[in-house]
C-alpha atoms as a printed R data frame, in Angstrom:
    type eleno elety resid chain resno       x       y       z
1   ATOM     1    CA   UNK     A     1  82.278  74.320 116.591
2   ATOM     2    CA   UNK     A     2  81.825  77.223 113.189
3   ATOM     3    CA   UNK     A     3  78.961  74.486 112.005
4   ATOM     4    CA   UNK     A     4  77.090  74.544 115.608
5   ATOM     5    CA   UNK     A     5  77.251  78.347 115.387
6   ATOM     6    CA   UNK     A     6  75.368  78.766 111.896
7   ATOM     7    CA   UNK     A     7  78.584  79.158 109.348
8   ATOM     8    CA   UNK     A     8  78.153  76.938 106.234
9   ATOM     9    CA   UNK     A     9  81.647  74.644 106.329
10  ATOM    10    CA   UNK     A    10  82.957  72.676 104.018
11  ATOM    11    CA   UNK     A    11  86.020  70.669 103.004
12  ATOM    12    CA   UNK     A    12  87.862  71.906  99.800
13  ATOM    13    CA   UNK     A    13  87.467  69.472  96.279
14  ATOM    14    CA   UNK     A    14  90.354  67.266  95.958
15  ATOM    15    CA   UNK     A    15  91.438  68.593  92.629
16  ATOM    16    CA   UNK     A    16  94.394  70.916  95.004
17  ATOM    17    CA   UNK     A    17  96.936  69.143  96.901
18  ATOM    18    CA   UNK     A    18  96.142  71.746  99.692
19  ATOM    19    CA   UNK     A    19  93.705  75.096  99.938
20  ATOM    20    CA   UNK     A    20  96.556  77.296 100.982
21  ATOM    21    CA   UNK     A    21  94.801  80.460 100.038
22  ATOM    22    CA   UNK     A    22  94.343  83.379 103.104
23  ATOM    23    CA   UNK     A    23  91.555  85.731 102.467
24  ATOM    24    CA   UNK     A    24  87.924  87.007 103.337
25  ATOM    25    CA   UNK     A    25  85.652  88.595 101.167
26  ATOM    26    CA   UNK     A    26  83.077  90.846 102.642
27  ATOM    27    CA   UNK     A    27  79.508  92.541 101.190
28  ATOM    28    CA   UNK     A    28  80.834  91.874  97.323
29  ATOM    29    CA   UNK     A    29  83.310  94.814  98.293
30  ATOM    30    CA   UNK     A    30  86.384  93.956  99.475
31  ATOM    31    CA   UNK     A    31  88.800  91.198  99.677
32  ATOM    32    CA   UNK     A    32  92.257  90.959 102.339
33  ATOM    33    CA   UNK     A    33  94.440  88.831 100.504
34  ATOM    34    CA   UNK     A    34  96.427  87.374 103.023
35  ATOM    35    CA   UNK     A    35 100.083  85.833 103.671
36  ATOM    36    CA   UNK     A    36  98.685  85.360 107.429
37  ATOM    37    CA   UNK     A    37  96.981  81.982 108.517
38  ATOM    38    CA   UNK     A    38  93.538  82.950 110.799
39  ATOM    39    CA   UNK     A    39  95.911  81.631 113.951
40  ATOM    40    CA   UNK     A    40  96.207  84.544 116.336
41  ATOM    41    CA   UNK     A    41  99.032  83.293 118.425
42  ATOM    42    CA   UNK     A    42 101.324  83.496 116.106
43  ATOM    43    CA   UNK     A    43 100.594  87.194 115.285
44  ATOM    44    CA   UNK     A    44 103.324  88.808 117.537
45  ATOM    45    CA   UNK     A    45 105.913  86.484 116.371
46  ATOM    46    CA   UNK     A    46 105.472  86.249 113.264
47  ATOM    47    CA   UNK     A    47 106.340  88.261 109.852
48  ATOM    48    CA   UNK     A    48 102.903  88.394 107.650
49  ATOM    49    CA   UNK     A    49 101.513  90.830 105.429
50  ATOM    50    CA   UNK     A    50  97.501  91.419 104.246
51  ATOM    51    CA   UNK     A    51  96.283  93.819 101.111
52  ATOM    52    CA   UNK     A    52  92.401  94.901 101.847
53  ATOM    53    CA   UNK     A    53  91.851  94.894  97.739
54  ATOM    54    CA   UNK     A    54  88.544  96.817  96.544
55  ATOM    55    CA   UNK     A    55  89.028  96.327  92.815
56  ATOM    56    CA   UNK     A    56  85.130  95.304  92.155
57  ATOM    57    CA   UNK     A    57  86.801  92.620  88.700
58  ATOM    58    CA   UNK     A    58  89.288  91.326  91.562
59  ATOM    59    CA   UNK     A    59  86.639  90.780  93.799
60  ATOM    60    CA   UNK     A    60  84.019  89.070  92.010
61  ATOM    61    CA   UNK     A    61  86.831  86.762  90.380
62  ATOM    62    CA   UNK     A    62  87.756  85.831  94.167
63  ATOM    63    CA   UNK     A    63  84.177  85.023  94.784
64  ATOM    64    CA   UNK     A    64  83.686  83.282  91.710
65  ATOM    65    CA   UNK     A    65  86.858  80.914  92.380
66  ATOM    66    CA   UNK     A    66  85.234  80.399  96.368
67  ATOM    67    CA   UNK     A    67  81.914  79.583  95.090
68  ATOM    68    CA   UNK     A    68  83.649  76.954  92.270
69  ATOM    69    CA   UNK     A    69  85.489  75.837  95.160
70  ATOM    70    CA   UNK     A    70  82.780  75.433  98.306
71  ATOM    71    CA   UNK     A    71  81.138  73.936  95.624
72  ATOM    72    CA   UNK     A    72  83.643  70.749  95.368
73  ATOM    73    CA   UNK     A    73  83.622  71.378  91.678
74  ATOM    74    CA   UNK     A    74  87.025  69.689  90.449
75  ATOM    75    CA   UNK     A    75  87.598  71.360  87.171
76  ATOM    76    CA   UNK     A    76  89.870  74.209  86.590
77  ATOM    77    CA   UNK     A    77  88.656  77.759  87.045
78  ATOM    78    CA   UNK     A    78  91.333  80.861  87.248
79  ATOM    79    CA   UNK     A    79  89.725  83.989  86.357
80  ATOM    80    CA   UNK     A    80  92.298  86.932  86.293
81  ATOM    81    CA   UNK     A    81  90.062  89.854  87.670
82  ATOM    82    CA   UNK     A    82  91.813  92.813  86.800
83  ATOM    83    CA   UNK     A    83  95.170  91.639  85.644
84  ATOM    84    CA   UNK     A    84  96.591  91.883  89.244
85  ATOM    85    CA   UNK     A    85  95.944  88.324  90.899
86  ATOM    86    CA   UNK     A    86  98.053  85.738  91.143
87  ATOM    87    CA   UNK     A    87  96.317  82.407  91.376
88  ATOM    88    CA   UNK     A    88  97.692  78.440  91.791
89  ATOM    89    CA   UNK     A    89  97.809  76.245  90.777
90  ATOM    90    CA   UNK     A    90 100.118  77.692  88.194
91  ATOM    91    CA   UNK     A    91 101.920  81.052  89.401
92  ATOM    92    CA   UNK     A    92 104.964  79.812  88.723
93  ATOM    93    CA   UNK     A    93 106.237  81.517  85.417
94  ATOM    94    CA   UNK     A    94 104.003  84.822  87.018
95  ATOM    95    CA   UNK     A    95 106.118  85.066  89.287
96  ATOM    96    CA   UNK     A    96 109.667  84.401  87.551
97  ATOM    97    CA   UNK     A    97 108.777  87.113  84.597
98  ATOM    98    CA   UNK     A    98 108.053  89.482  87.908
99  ATOM    99    CA   UNK     A    99 111.835  88.685  89.279
100 ATOM   100    CA   UNK     A   100 112.972  88.788  85.624
101 ATOM   101    CA   UNK     A   101 111.287  92.344  85.114
102 ATOM   102    CA   UNK     A   102 113.756  93.997  88.211
103 ATOM   103    CA   UNK     A   103 116.371  96.479  87.071
104 ATOM   104    CA   UNK     A   104 118.062  97.369  90.221
105 ATOM   105    CA   UNK     A   105 116.845  95.952  93.452
106 ATOM   106    CA   UNK     A   106 114.995  92.723  95.025
107 ATOM   107    CA   UNK     A   107 113.743  92.649  98.228
108 ATOM   108    CA   UNK     A   108 112.336  88.918  99.086
109 ATOM   109    CA   UNK     A   109 110.590  87.137 102.268
110 ATOM   110    CA   UNK     A   110 109.166  83.806 101.758
111 ATOM   111    CA   UNK     A   111 108.982  80.349 104.136
112 ATOM   112    CA   UNK     A   112 110.066  78.168 101.943
113 ATOM   113    CA   UNK     A   113 112.858  77.984  98.933
114 ATOM   114    CA   UNK     A   114 112.918  74.884  97.081
115 ATOM   115    CA   UNK     A   115 111.596  76.203  94.037
116 ATOM   116    CA   UNK     A   116 114.254  76.009  91.620
117 ATOM   117    CA   UNK     A   117 112.745  78.368  88.825
118 ATOM   118    CA   UNK     A   118 112.589  81.255  91.369
119 ATOM   119    CA   UNK     A   119 115.935  80.111  92.787
120 ATOM   120    CA   UNK     A   120 117.392  79.986  89.189
121 ATOM   121    CA   UNK     A   121 115.288  83.632  88.455
122 ATOM   122    CA   UNK     A   122 117.034  85.341  91.846
123 ATOM   123    CA   UNK     A   123 120.461  83.904  90.634
124 ATOM   124    CA   UNK     A   124 120.190  84.945  87.334
125 ATOM   125    CA   UNK     A   125 118.697  88.708  88.965
126 ATOM   126    CA   UNK     A   126 121.829  88.542  91.149
127 ATOM   127    CA   UNK     A   127 124.158  88.163  88.824
128 ATOM   128    CA   UNK     A   128 122.647  90.328  86.288
129 ATOM   129    CA   UNK     A   129 123.759  93.609  88.687
130 ATOM   130    CA   UNK     A   130 120.379  93.906  90.613
131 ATOM   131    CA   UNK     A   131 120.845  94.307  94.329
132 ATOM   132    CA   UNK     A   132 118.793  91.224  95.776
133 ATOM   133    CA   UNK     A   133 117.791  90.885  99.572
134 ATOM   134    CA   UNK     A   134 116.514  87.501 100.801
135 ATOM   135    CA   UNK     A   135 115.221  87.016 104.386
136 ATOM   136    CA   UNK     A   136 114.138  83.937 105.784
137 ATOM   137    CA   UNK     A   137 113.851  81.552 108.486
138 ATOM   138    CA   UNK     A   138 116.728  79.129 108.102
139 ATOM   139    CA   UNK     A   139 115.456  75.075 107.870
140 ATOM   140    CA   UNK     A   140 118.076  73.027 106.951
141 ATOM   141    CA   UNK     A   141 116.631  71.498 104.002
142 ATOM   142    CA   UNK     A   142 116.980  74.787 102.268
143 ATOM   143    CA   UNK     A   143 120.511  75.350 102.481
144 ATOM   144    CA   UNK     A   144 122.045  73.974  99.431
145 ATOM   145    CA   UNK     A   145 119.069  76.255  97.411
146 ATOM   146    CA   UNK     A   146 120.646  79.493 100.014
147 ATOM   147    CA   UNK     A   147 124.058  78.868  99.656
148 ATOM   148    CA   UNK     A   148 123.633  78.464  95.830
149 ATOM   149    CA   UNK     A   149 122.154  82.132  95.861
150 ATOM   150    CA   UNK     A   150 124.814  83.368  98.192
151 ATOM   151    CA   UNK     A   151 127.224  82.040  95.619
152 ATOM   152    CA   UNK     A   152 125.756  83.813  92.963
153 ATOM   153    CA   UNK     A   153 125.597  86.712  95.132
154 ATOM   154    CA   UNK     A   154 122.363  87.406  96.577
155 ATOM   155    CA   UNK     A   155 122.328  88.845 100.011
156 ATOM   156    CA   UNK     A   156 121.140  85.895 102.350
157 ATOM   157    CA   UNK     A   157 120.312  86.497 106.171
158 ATOM   158    CA   UNK     A   158 118.219  84.328 108.087
159 ATOM   159    CA   UNK     A   159 116.193  83.606 111.440
160 ATOM   160    CA   UNK     A   160 116.845  80.906 113.618
161 ATOM   161    CA   UNK     A   161 113.587  78.774 113.821
162 ATOM   162    CA   UNK     A   162 112.980  79.231 117.714
163 ATOM   163    CA   UNK     A   163 110.345  80.423 119.749
164 ATOM   164    CA   UNK     A   164 111.822  83.855 120.401
165 ATOM   165    CA   UNK     A   165 112.755  84.539 117.034
166 ATOM   166    CA   UNK     A   166 110.802  86.247 114.295
167 ATOM   167    CA   UNK     A   167 109.051  83.856 112.026
168 ATOM   168    CA   UNK     A   168 109.501  84.760 108.313
169 ATOM   169    CA   UNK     A   169 105.840  83.468 107.418
170 ATOM   170    CA   UNK     A   170 105.653  85.729 104.616
171 ATOM   171    CA   UNK     A   171 105.153  85.536 101.196
172 ATOM   172    CA   UNK     A   172 106.611  88.955  99.227
173 ATOM   173    CA   UNK     A   173 108.806  90.097  96.542
174 ATOM   174    CA   UNK     A   174 109.564  93.913  96.149
175 ATOM   175    CA   UNK     A   175 110.687  95.047  92.764
176 ATOM   176    CA   UNK     A   176 112.433  98.592  92.134
177 ATOM   177    CA   UNK     A   177 110.920 100.297  95.116
178 ATOM   178    CA   UNK     A   178 110.809 103.904  94.549
179 ATOM   179    CA   UNK     A   179 110.940 103.488  90.832
180 ATOM   180    CA   UNK     A   180 108.867 104.479  88.167
181 ATOM   181    CA   UNK     A   181 107.397 101.185  87.123
182 ATOM   182    CA   UNK     A   182 108.085  99.478  91.028
183 ATOM   183    CA   UNK     A   183 105.822  96.424  91.659
184 ATOM   184    CA   UNK     A   184 105.362  94.236  95.086
185 ATOM   185    CA   UNK     A   185 103.762  90.688  95.260
186 ATOM   186    CA   UNK     A   186 102.189  89.729  98.170
187 ATOM   187    CA   UNK     A   187 100.131  86.496  98.888
188 ATOM   188    CA   UNK     A   188  99.725  82.988  99.734
189 ATOM   189    CA   UNK     A   189 102.158  81.027  97.583
190 ATOM   190    CA   UNK     A   190 105.462  79.325  99.531
191 ATOM   191    CA   UNK     A   191 108.881  79.003  96.780
192 ATOM   192    CA   UNK     A   192 107.738  75.175  96.875
193 ATOM   193    CA   UNK     A   193 106.702  73.413  93.091
194 ATOM   194    CA   UNK     A   194 103.841  71.678  95.422
195 ATOM   195    CA   UNK     A   195 102.728  75.604  96.203
196 ATOM   196    CA   UNK     A   196 103.184  76.951  92.548
197 ATOM   197    CA   UNK     A   197 101.437  74.402  91.015
198 ATOM   198    CA   UNK     A   198  99.543  71.891  93.172
199 ATOM   199    CA   UNK     A   199  97.837  74.189  95.308
200 ATOM   200    CA   UNK     A   200  94.897  76.180  95.562
201 ATOM   201    CA   UNK     A   201  96.510  79.771  95.740
202 ATOM   202    CA   UNK     A   202  96.205  83.381  96.221
203 ATOM   203    CA   UNK     A   203  98.650  86.806  95.363
204 ATOM   204    CA   UNK     A   204  98.341  89.854  94.126
205 ATOM   205    CA   UNK     A   205 100.873  92.173  92.228
206 ATOM   206    CA   UNK     A   206 100.824  95.739  93.137
207 ATOM   207    CA   UNK     A   207 102.058  98.320  90.989
208 ATOM   208    CA   UNK     A   208 103.167 102.051  91.189
209 ATOM   209    CA   UNK     A   209  99.917 103.124  91.604
210 ATOM   210    CA   UNK     A   210 100.207 101.864  94.960
211 ATOM   211    CA   UNK     A   211 103.560 103.087  95.744
212 ATOM   212    CA   UNK     A   212 103.171 104.089  99.519
213 ATOM   213    CA   UNK     A   213 101.961  99.986  99.721
214 ATOM   214    CA   UNK     A   214 105.169  99.118  97.857
215 ATOM   215    CA   UNK     A   215 107.206 101.321 100.266
216 ATOM   216    CA   UNK     A   216 105.814  99.792 103.640
217 ATOM   217    CA   UNK     A   217 106.503  96.622 102.607
218 ATOM   218    CA   UNK     A   218 110.252  96.838 101.307
219 ATOM   219    CA   UNK     A   219 110.884  99.061 104.373
220 ATOM   220    CA   UNK     A   220 109.494  96.092 106.618
221 ATOM   221    CA   UNK     A   221 111.745  93.266 104.765
222 ATOM   222    CA   UNK     A   222 114.887  95.809 104.525
223 ATOM   223    CA   UNK     A   223 114.548  96.080 108.244
224 ATOM   224    CA   UNK     A   224 113.826  92.453 108.653
225 ATOM   225    CA   UNK     A   225 117.011  91.541 106.473
226 ATOM   226    CA   UNK     A   226 118.917  93.996 108.864
227 ATOM   227    CA   UNK     A   227 117.731  92.122 111.833
228 ATOM   228    CA   UNK     A   228 118.883  88.717 110.430
229 ATOM   229    CA   UNK     A   229 122.395  86.736 110.055
230 ATOM   230    CA   UNK     A   230 124.222  86.559 107.478
231 ATOM   231    CA   UNK     A   231 124.022  83.094 106.224
232 ATOM   232    CA   UNK     A   232 127.041  80.953 105.477
């Protein structure tokens, strides 16, 4: 349909397990970095976020990767932009470092919870006294990791996977919101090995200069957490 209406459509190169990145870039000037899919029937019932990025270095980096992938190039390319972009394959260490940087609080939403390095980092944060709130849609395949997180002191709440419940599709980590060194990650990366190490994905880490955005994300996660049921 798109091709018949003049859109140039190509399949992604086979070098990635999946092309899971969710971005729109307009006029070499602005990129929207999203957790959400372009499927509007989910918007009313699914938790997602998007960040509008006008940083020239970021936009140029996103366009460079797009051109690389659009051309079907199977070689690796991961430009860093202004240093705040989080590219996959290879984002595992960056997200672990972000979690490890928390001193007081972490507020987390994700669709998946299978990657052991992320689970270990969240457990370690809770054990060193960081307040960790995690909310996600319950799936049986995540149950053992959710049990381990709860045992470590993470405050886990879940929503049922039903047609009427809020579905947590977001992929966000808010670190120490309100502090001088607060940060937030928003992106397409799920907490799975495939997503972090094999897919084409993109996220962004915002710092204290974007405090209003960090506050909005953290407040939304807190509200979602309050609306979930305790796990266990």
